[in-house]
Amino acid sequence: MEKRLRLAPSPTGLLHIGTARTALFNWLYAKKTNGKFLIRIEDTDTLRSKSEYTANILDGLNWLGLNWDEEPIKQSERISIYKKQIRRLLEIGAAYRCFVSDSEILELREKQKKSGLPPKHDNRHRNLTSKQIKEFISQGRSSVIRFKIDDEAKIKWEDQIRGEIKWQGKDLGGDLVLSRRALGDEIGDPLYNFAVVVDDNFMNITHVIRGEDHISNTAKQILIYRALDFKLPIFSHTPLILNSEGKKLSKRDSVTSIDEFKEMGYLPEALANYMAFLGWSKKGSENEILSLSEISKIFNLSDVNKAGAKFSWEKLNWINSQHIKNMELTKLCGYIKKYWFDKGWESPSEEWELKLTALIQDSMILLKDSIDQSKPFFSLSKIQNEGKEFLENNQGTRESLKSILSYLKDEKIVKINGAYAKEIINKISLKTSIKKGLLMKSLRVAFFGCLSGPDLIQSWELLSEKRSDITLIERCLI
Ligand code: GLU
């Protein structure tokens, strides 16, 4: 039978790394089994759901390469279907109308708190007579629909990640609210735990993979599945993503939305690669730099850990740098050129752009690093203290730069290639008796304003093509 998986995001915020990781695990399992990956937008909370968030979630999934197989479904368009199923539950006596007001619920909670009891509904309207119901309605009281959860109910499922999980009805908080408040004999809009069951059944979902924070929901949902006589999917609950303090990663942990990772210069394939390791690892496999399709071939739910997965910037950065290193040059150049364009930096030729990209490729961690690393090739860099001190403390450095300058000018050299650059350095070193190493360091200060930077000879080649090598040397001699 075809495996059908889904991501069911609520569009109440930007695509978050936790949701993206859930999407990834569902996508990987669907790909591995030649199944389908579907999307359902859970937008029944009309106050908090926004279409911009739906767009952001879909864009983010697309950016990560997590393509879906069928047109996404929106719960807001299916309200009448849920209500029909709620009526079914009312008819068979598995659900009932509950008129308990918010203040009465609050009162009950307070009482339970005082006695040190966990919050649990007391099901006081479970057995109202039709006369009592009519009376409440005529008093203008609003009602919710509650699903009966017997204290004795036993729930058990084989979780693909956690093994056997058992729950008891008495630990599920009393009879479950299925719909929002409504007046008269209306049924209000359905709530998450009910709509999810109806939809997973309607969409023929065979496997539900979601965060461990949904474990108690799964227990409640299984009871609804039973009452509606729906076939149960196979459940898997993934570990939470934790911050460095071991707490659930949240919006408070500076960066959590996929947009922010994109903005910071992470590659979609690197972020997806890293996210797969947030809770999953292939035993016995050493290679950690993998494409999504490579991961999908080796992915197994049984290899997903139960323990929380600590988020590590260090590892994410390393994975990103490796993906940049392995990237095809023209593709990387395409990414980098966007930054140059934003800065208004112009290059002499496409060949030059590719050469500069190759020069900085191995030292980049984030795509954004290309801005600082390519800046000296577009604009005059400031001579830093380290550079100034080097020129001042090493006799002959200015003199050597002067010699190089006059050589470049006398010979009317405009374009330097690697061999020629080496020849110039040799000649000047012989003429001035300054060691080649010192000479090259002086040039480095001229080009980059400090003693670090990419390969000097290749840098000189690129700078000479823009004719900025002369200007850069001159500014050290003023
Ligand atoms: N809308 C729920 C959420 O975003 C879906 C959970 C589920 O997968 O059932 O947490």
XYZ file of C-alpha atoms and ligand atoms in Angstrom:
488
model
C 0.000 0.000 0.000
C 1.256 3.489 -0.832
C 2.617 5.315 2.209
C 1.094 8.763 2.676
C 2.654 11.304 5.024
C 1.795 14.865 5.806
C 2.941 18.059 7.449
C 0.102 19.881 9.178
C 1.404 23.345 10.068
C -0.686 26.009 11.783
C -0.078 29.300 9.946
C 0.245 31.364 13.112
C 3.887 32.308 12.611
C 6.861 32.058 10.270
C 8.183 28.602 9.323
C 10.100 27.516 12.406
C 13.046 25.110 12.498
C 11.014 22.597 14.548
C 8.240 22.443 11.945
C 10.800 22.327 9.125
C 12.553 19.385 10.795
C 9.199 17.570 11.181
C 8.536 18.261 7.492
C 11.967 16.894 6.633
C 11.462 13.603 8.498
C 8.061 13.127 6.836
C 9.515 13.991 3.427
C 12.504 11.656 3.900
C 10.297 8.758 4.903
C 7.904 9.386 2.002
C 10.819 9.494 -0.478
C 12.470 6.444 1.006
C 9.305 4.398 0.628
C 8.232 5.871 -2.733
C 5.264 7.319 -0.932
C 3.618 10.742 -0.962
C 4.338 13.832 1.110
C 1.308 16.106 1.596
C 0.570 19.422 3.260
C -2.448 20.399 5.297
C -2.765 23.966 6.519
C -4.405 23.914 9.956
C -5.955 27.363 9.901
C -9.093 26.917 11.967
C -7.857 29.440 14.528
C -9.111 32.389 12.512
C -7.781 34.984 14.957
C -4.161 33.837 14.809
C -3.913 32.298 11.316
C -2.648 34.546 8.520
C -2.307 33.903 4.801
C 1.160 35.535 4.849
C 2.281 32.812 7.253
C 0.881 30.101 4.961
C 2.857 31.643 2.098
C 5.974 31.849 4.267
C 5.676 28.188 5.331
C 5.207 26.966 1.750
C 8.055 29.184 0.465
C 10.362 27.930 3.206
C 9.596 24.265 2.471
C 10.172 24.902 -1.203
C 13.471 26.640 -0.481
C 14.602 23.638 1.572
C 13.740 21.330 -1.312
C 10.848 19.631 0.518
C 8.433 19.433 -2.369
C 4.910 18.104 -1.834
C 2.932 15.790 -4.064
C -0.632 17.080 -3.993
C -2.310 20.475 -3.742
C -2.202 21.563 -0.039
C -5.461 21.226 1.859
C -6.831 24.018 4.059
C -8.885 23.170 7.110
C -10.773 26.474 6.966
C -12.398 25.237 3.762
C -13.599 22.003 5.345
C -15.540 23.191 8.384
C -18.853 21.640 7.319
C -17.167 18.239 6.949
C -15.913 18.323 10.553
C -19.286 19.452 11.840
C -20.954 16.539 10.065
C -18.641 14.116 11.855
C -19.255 15.838 15.197
C -22.986 15.301 14.635
C -22.249 11.632 14.050
C -20.545 11.444 17.442
C -23.507 13.220 19.073
C -25.909 10.774 17.457
C -24.082 7.694 18.689
C -23.733 9.184 22.163
C -19.936 9.442 22.068
C -20.121 13.230 22.442
C -22.457 15.679 24.149
C -23.267 19.340 24.511
C -21.567 20.981 27.496
C -22.817 24.362 28.774
C -20.263 24.866 31.530
C -19.174 28.497 31.326
C -15.588 29.789 31.282
C -15.939 31.165 34.799
C -17.236 27.823 36.069
C -14.222 26.111 34.494
C -11.910 28.631 36.102
C -13.525 27.992 39.454
C -12.972 24.242 39.041
C -9.300 24.800 38.129
C -8.758 26.972 41.204
C -10.252 24.311 43.435
C -8.057 21.618 41.864
C -4.994 23.831 42.215
C -5.684 24.364 45.912
C -5.936 20.624 46.446
C -2.759 20.057 44.431
C -4.627 18.220 41.653
C -3.823 18.473 37.944
C -6.416 20.279 35.766
C -9.153 17.884 34.742
C -12.689 18.540 33.570
C -15.322 17.013 35.870
C -17.667 16.051 32.982
C -20.615 17.524 34.890
C -22.825 17.911 31.795
C -22.237 14.419 30.446
C -25.684 13.177 31.325
C -27.972 16.180 30.891
C -31.565 15.356 30.027
C -33.051 16.842 26.865
C -35.163 19.042 29.131
C -32.062 20.438 30.849
C -30.430 21.011 27.474
C -33.476 22.952 26.249
C -33.427 25.013 29.402
C -29.769 25.968 29.028
C -30.370 26.909 25.405
C -33.363 29.019 26.259
C -31.284 30.784 28.932
C -28.984 31.843 26.079
C -26.052 29.764 27.349
C -23.467 28.864 24.757
C -22.116 25.319 24.519
C -19.142 23.335 23.312
C -19.231 19.716 22.181
C -17.312 17.361 24.432
C -16.068 13.895 23.541
C -16.461 11.305 26.287
C -13.193 9.974 27.665
C -13.737 7.266 30.210
C -11.254 7.108 33.051
C -10.944 3.365 32.444
C -10.148 3.738 28.721
C -6.854 2.077 27.808
C -4.811 3.351 24.897
C -1.766 1.669 23.468
C 0.216 2.107 20.275
C 3.515 0.997 18.789
C 5.442 4.188 18.150
C 7.997 3.776 15.370
C 10.530 5.860 17.302
C 9.634 5.200 20.929
C 8.288 1.658 20.927
C 5.151 0.817 22.886
C 3.359 3.784 24.456
C 0.499 3.329 26.899
C -2.025 5.846 28.241
C -5.034 5.714 30.461
C -8.225 7.673 29.957
C -8.004 9.113 33.476
C -4.794 10.967 32.559
C -6.246 12.822 29.562
C -7.870 15.753 31.359
C -11.507 14.660 31.293
C -13.961 14.843 28.388
C -12.350 16.530 25.408
C -13.669 19.726 23.827
C -14.148 19.136 20.091
C -15.565 22.482 19.013
C -15.618 26.140 20.007
C -18.570 27.716 21.768
C -21.796 28.210 19.839
C -25.314 29.346 20.657
C -28.546 27.367 20.400
C -28.154 23.989 18.774
C -25.312 25.180 16.532
C -21.929 23.489 16.504
C -18.949 25.824 16.790
C -15.776 25.579 14.697
C -13.869 22.357 15.342
C -10.638 22.241 17.341
C -7.294 20.679 16.481
C -7.652 17.219 18.011
C -10.879 16.539 16.147
C -10.141 18.090 12.746
C -6.790 16.299 12.615
C -8.433 12.868 12.911
C -11.073 13.603 10.284
C -8.446 14.933 7.883
C -5.824 12.253 8.399
C -8.544 9.720 7.673
C -9.891 11.638 4.666
C -6.379 12.121 3.230
C -5.614 8.415 3.736
C -2.591 9.253 5.852
C -0.776 6.035 6.708
C 2.032 7.484 8.880
C 1.921 10.416 11.268
C 5.351 11.763 12.211
C 5.256 14.755 14.572
C 6.942 16.209 17.648
C 6.906 14.460 21.009
C 4.834 17.324 22.420
C 1.894 15.664 20.618
C 2.108 12.326 22.462
C -0.864 13.031 24.753
C -2.826 14.366 21.742
C -2.194 11.069 19.985
C -3.763 9.227 22.924
C -6.874 11.448 22.677
C -6.990 11.141 18.905
C -6.829 7.356 19.024
C -10.040 7.382 21.076
C -11.708 9.566 18.406
C -10.476 7.217 15.657
C -12.082 4.336 17.528
C -15.372 6.186 18.015
C -15.585 7.120 14.320
C -14.470 3.662 13.271
C -11.511 5.045 11.277
C -8.363 3.091 10.514
C -5.425 4.146 12.680
C -2.257 5.436 11.052
C 1.190 4.450 12.349
C 2.493 7.069 14.771
C 6.055 8.316 15.348
C 7.015 11.065 17.775
C 10.271 12.881 17.096
C 12.507 14.304 19.833
C 12.356 18.015 20.563
C 15.083 20.375 19.411
C 16.826 21.786 22.474
C 18.849 24.950 23.009
C 22.317 24.985 24.574
C 20.730 24.915 28.051
C 18.817 21.755 27.206
C 15.446 23.563 27.027
C 13.038 23.404 24.076
C 14.334 25.684 21.314
C 11.946 28.600 21.084
C 11.556 32.017 19.514
C 13.552 33.375 22.431
C 16.673 31.571 21.175
C 17.493 34.378 18.734
C 17.280 32.540 15.413
C 14.572 29.995 14.830
C 12.715 30.897 11.640
C 13.905 29.458 8.346
C 13.912 32.973 6.851
C 16.513 34.025 9.386
C 18.804 31.117 8.507
C 18.435 32.038 4.836
C 19.151 35.685 5.605
C 22.291 34.727 7.557
C 23.749 32.940 4.552
C 23.010 29.272 5.147
C 22.456 27.109 2.090
C 19.132 25.256 1.896
C 20.884 21.945 1.239
C 23.212 22.491 4.221
C 20.399 23.462 6.575
C 18.354 20.435 5.460
C 21.433 18.208 5.872
C 21.991 19.591 9.382
C 18.327 19.295 10.360
C 18.356 15.604 9.464
C 21.016 15.128 12.134
C 18.820 16.821 14.714
C 17.636 13.562 16.171
C 18.674 11.142 13.445
C 21.962 9.479 12.577
C 22.896 6.480 10.491
C 24.746 4.019 12.652
C 28.051 3.024 11.110
C 28.012 5.763 8.492
C 30.795 8.337 8.774
C 29.923 10.682 5.975
C 27.870 13.539 7.329
C 27.826 15.724 4.233
C 24.879 14.397 2.316
C 22.237 15.568 -0.109
C 18.561 15.116 0.663
C 18.241 12.309 -1.838
C 21.265 10.531 -0.324
C 19.756 10.855 3.159
C 16.357 9.629 1.961
C 17.957 6.371 0.822
C 19.441 5.587 4.241
C 16.791 7.208 6.448
C 14.909 4.985 8.864
C 12.529 5.962 11.648
C 14.126 3.335 13.878
C 17.395 5.327 13.729
C 15.722 8.436 15.149
C 16.679 9.037 18.803
C 14.243 9.379 21.631
C 16.344 11.912 23.516
C 16.120 15.628 22.705
C 18.446 16.910 19.988
C 20.733 19.775 20.988
C 21.026 22.515 18.416
C 24.674 23.276 17.613
C 25.722 26.337 15.633
C 29.207 24.882 15.361
C 28.019 21.788 13.555
C 25.607 23.707 11.349
C 28.433 26.074 10.357
C 30.749 23.193 9.584
C 28.126 21.473 7.420
C 27.433 24.736 5.613
C 31.130 25.322 4.919
C 31.435 21.793 3.523
C 28.480 22.281 1.184
C 30.005 25.562 -0.006
C 33.331 23.799 -0.581
C 31.673 21.056 -2.631
C 29.487 23.385 -4.643
C 29.857 23.767 -8.361
C 31.660 27.061 -9.022
C 29.097 28.739 -11.282
C 26.321 27.949 -8.812
C 28.286 29.413 -5.911
C 29.213 32.421 -8.019
C 25.509 32.973 -8.716
C 24.796 33.179 -4.974
C 27.750 35.483 -4.296
C 26.982 37.824 -7.182
C 23.672 38.744 -5.564
C 25.596 40.239 -2.642
C 27.959 42.094 -5.021
C 24.970 43.422 -6.900
C 23.337 44.665 -3.673
C 26.558 46.482 -2.794
C 26.811 47.977 -6.275
C 30.162 46.249 -6.898
C 31.050 45.736 -10.528
C 33.347 43.083 -11.916
C 35.404 43.212 -15.110
C 34.282 39.853 -16.530
C 32.520 36.605 -15.816
C 35.833 34.799 -15.835
C 37.106 37.190 -13.161
C 34.002 36.524 -11.054
C 34.567 32.780 -11.220
C 38.241 33.161 -10.313
C 37.397 35.304 -7.290
C 34.711 32.810 -6.254
C 37.233 29.955 -6.450
C 39.724 32.013 -4.438
C 37.402 32.483 -1.459
C 35.357 29.273 -1.749
C 37.296 27.241 0.805
C 37.379 29.900 3.490
C 33.669 30.689 3.541
C 31.436 29.391 6.320
C 28.342 31.364 5.383
C 27.442 32.724 1.957
C 27.477 36.146 3.566
C 31.182 35.744 4.391
C 31.774 36.390 0.707
C 30.978 40.075 1.290
C 33.931 40.715 3.595
C 36.184 38.318 1.738
C 35.615 39.848 -1.665
C 35.446 43.464 -0.509
C 39.195 44.177 -0.999
C 38.754 43.253 -4.664
C 36.122 45.930 -5.172
C 37.007 48.754 -2.817
C 40.011 50.189 -1.042
C 40.383 48.355 2.255
C 41.505 50.263 5.330
C 45.046 49.574 6.523
C 44.564 48.053 9.954
C 46.883 48.545 12.924
C 48.475 45.166 12.307
C 49.357 46.260 8.755
C 50.607 49.676 9.827
C 52.826 48.188 12.500
C 54.223 45.666 10.046
C 55.213 48.371 7.566
C 56.708 50.542 10.328
C 58.626 47.802 12.111
C 60.147 46.071 9.131
C 62.881 47.998 7.457
C 62.771 48.031 3.730
C 59.113 47.132 3.357
C 58.099 50.535 2.010
C 61.152 50.566 -0.194
C 60.224 47.190 -1.617
C 56.689 48.358 -2.335
C 58.119 51.448 -4.038
C 60.288 49.235 -6.240
C 57.343 47.049 -7.191
C 55.326 50.125 -7.999
C 57.920 51.652 -10.262
C 58.473 48.304 -11.914
C 54.756 48.018 -12.657
C 54.671 51.560 -13.966
C 57.922 51.417 -15.994
C 57.035 48.152 -17.614
C 53.498 49.404 -18.166
C 52.213 46.153 -16.810
C 48.481 46.047 -16.603
C 47.698 42.397 -16.234
C 49.656 40.043 -14.062
C 49.498 36.307 -14.235
C 50.839 33.952 -11.573
C 54.192 33.262 -13.245
C 54.769 36.918 -13.940
C 53.953 37.905 -10.359
C 56.530 35.429 -9.062
C 59.087 36.791 -11.500
C 58.527 40.360 -10.307
C 58.930 39.290 -6.694
C 62.172 37.462 -7.498
C 63.598 40.404 -9.408
C 62.753 43.013 -6.795
C 64.049 40.789 -4.017
C 67.385 40.455 -5.802
C 67.559 44.173 -6.501
C 66.653 45.357 -3.009
C 68.065 42.390 -1.043
C 64.739 42.106 0.774
C 63.631 38.571 1.486
C 60.811 37.302 -0.720
C 58.683 36.443 2.313
C 58.882 39.989 3.617
C 58.113 41.355 0.207
C 55.034 39.245 -0.121
C 53.850 40.242 3.334
C 54.252 43.909 2.369
C 52.137 43.309 -0.697
C 49.575 41.547 1.447
C 49.297 44.614 3.680
C 48.891 46.762 0.560
C 46.144 44.564 -0.864
C 44.235 43.603 2.254
C 45.320 46.111 4.913
C 46.366 43.238 7.206
C 48.521 40.114 7.227
C 45.800 37.603 6.401
C 43.725 36.925 3.307
C 43.551 34.582 0.363
C 46.418 33.353 -1.839
C 48.566 36.397 -2.638
C 49.588 35.575 -6.189
C 46.050 34.728 -7.300
C 44.755 37.838 -5.538
C 47.319 39.966 -7.389
C 46.172 38.490 -10.679
C 42.585 39.498 -9.950
C 43.488 42.945 -8.640
C 45.670 43.706 -11.638
C 42.761 42.950 -13.915
C 40.814 45.690 -12.180
C 43.983 47.810 -12.205
C 43.630 48.356 -8.495
C 46.962 46.802 -7.479
C 48.790 50.019 -8.287
C 46.333 52.137 -6.299
C 46.551 49.750 -3.366
C 50.352 49.866 -3.279
C 50.405 53.635 -3.692
C 48.173 54.225 -0.676
C 50.803 52.538 1.547
C 53.437 54.959 0.436
C 51.707 58.214 1.228
N -1.076 21.889 13.603
C -0.345 21.015 14.457
C 0.990 21.644 14.786
O 1.431 22.519 14.051
C -0.143 19.694 13.743
C 0.315 18.576 14.566
C 0.142 17.270 13.830
O 1.036 16.964 13.041
O -0.863 16.644 14.005
O 1.602 21.319 15.796
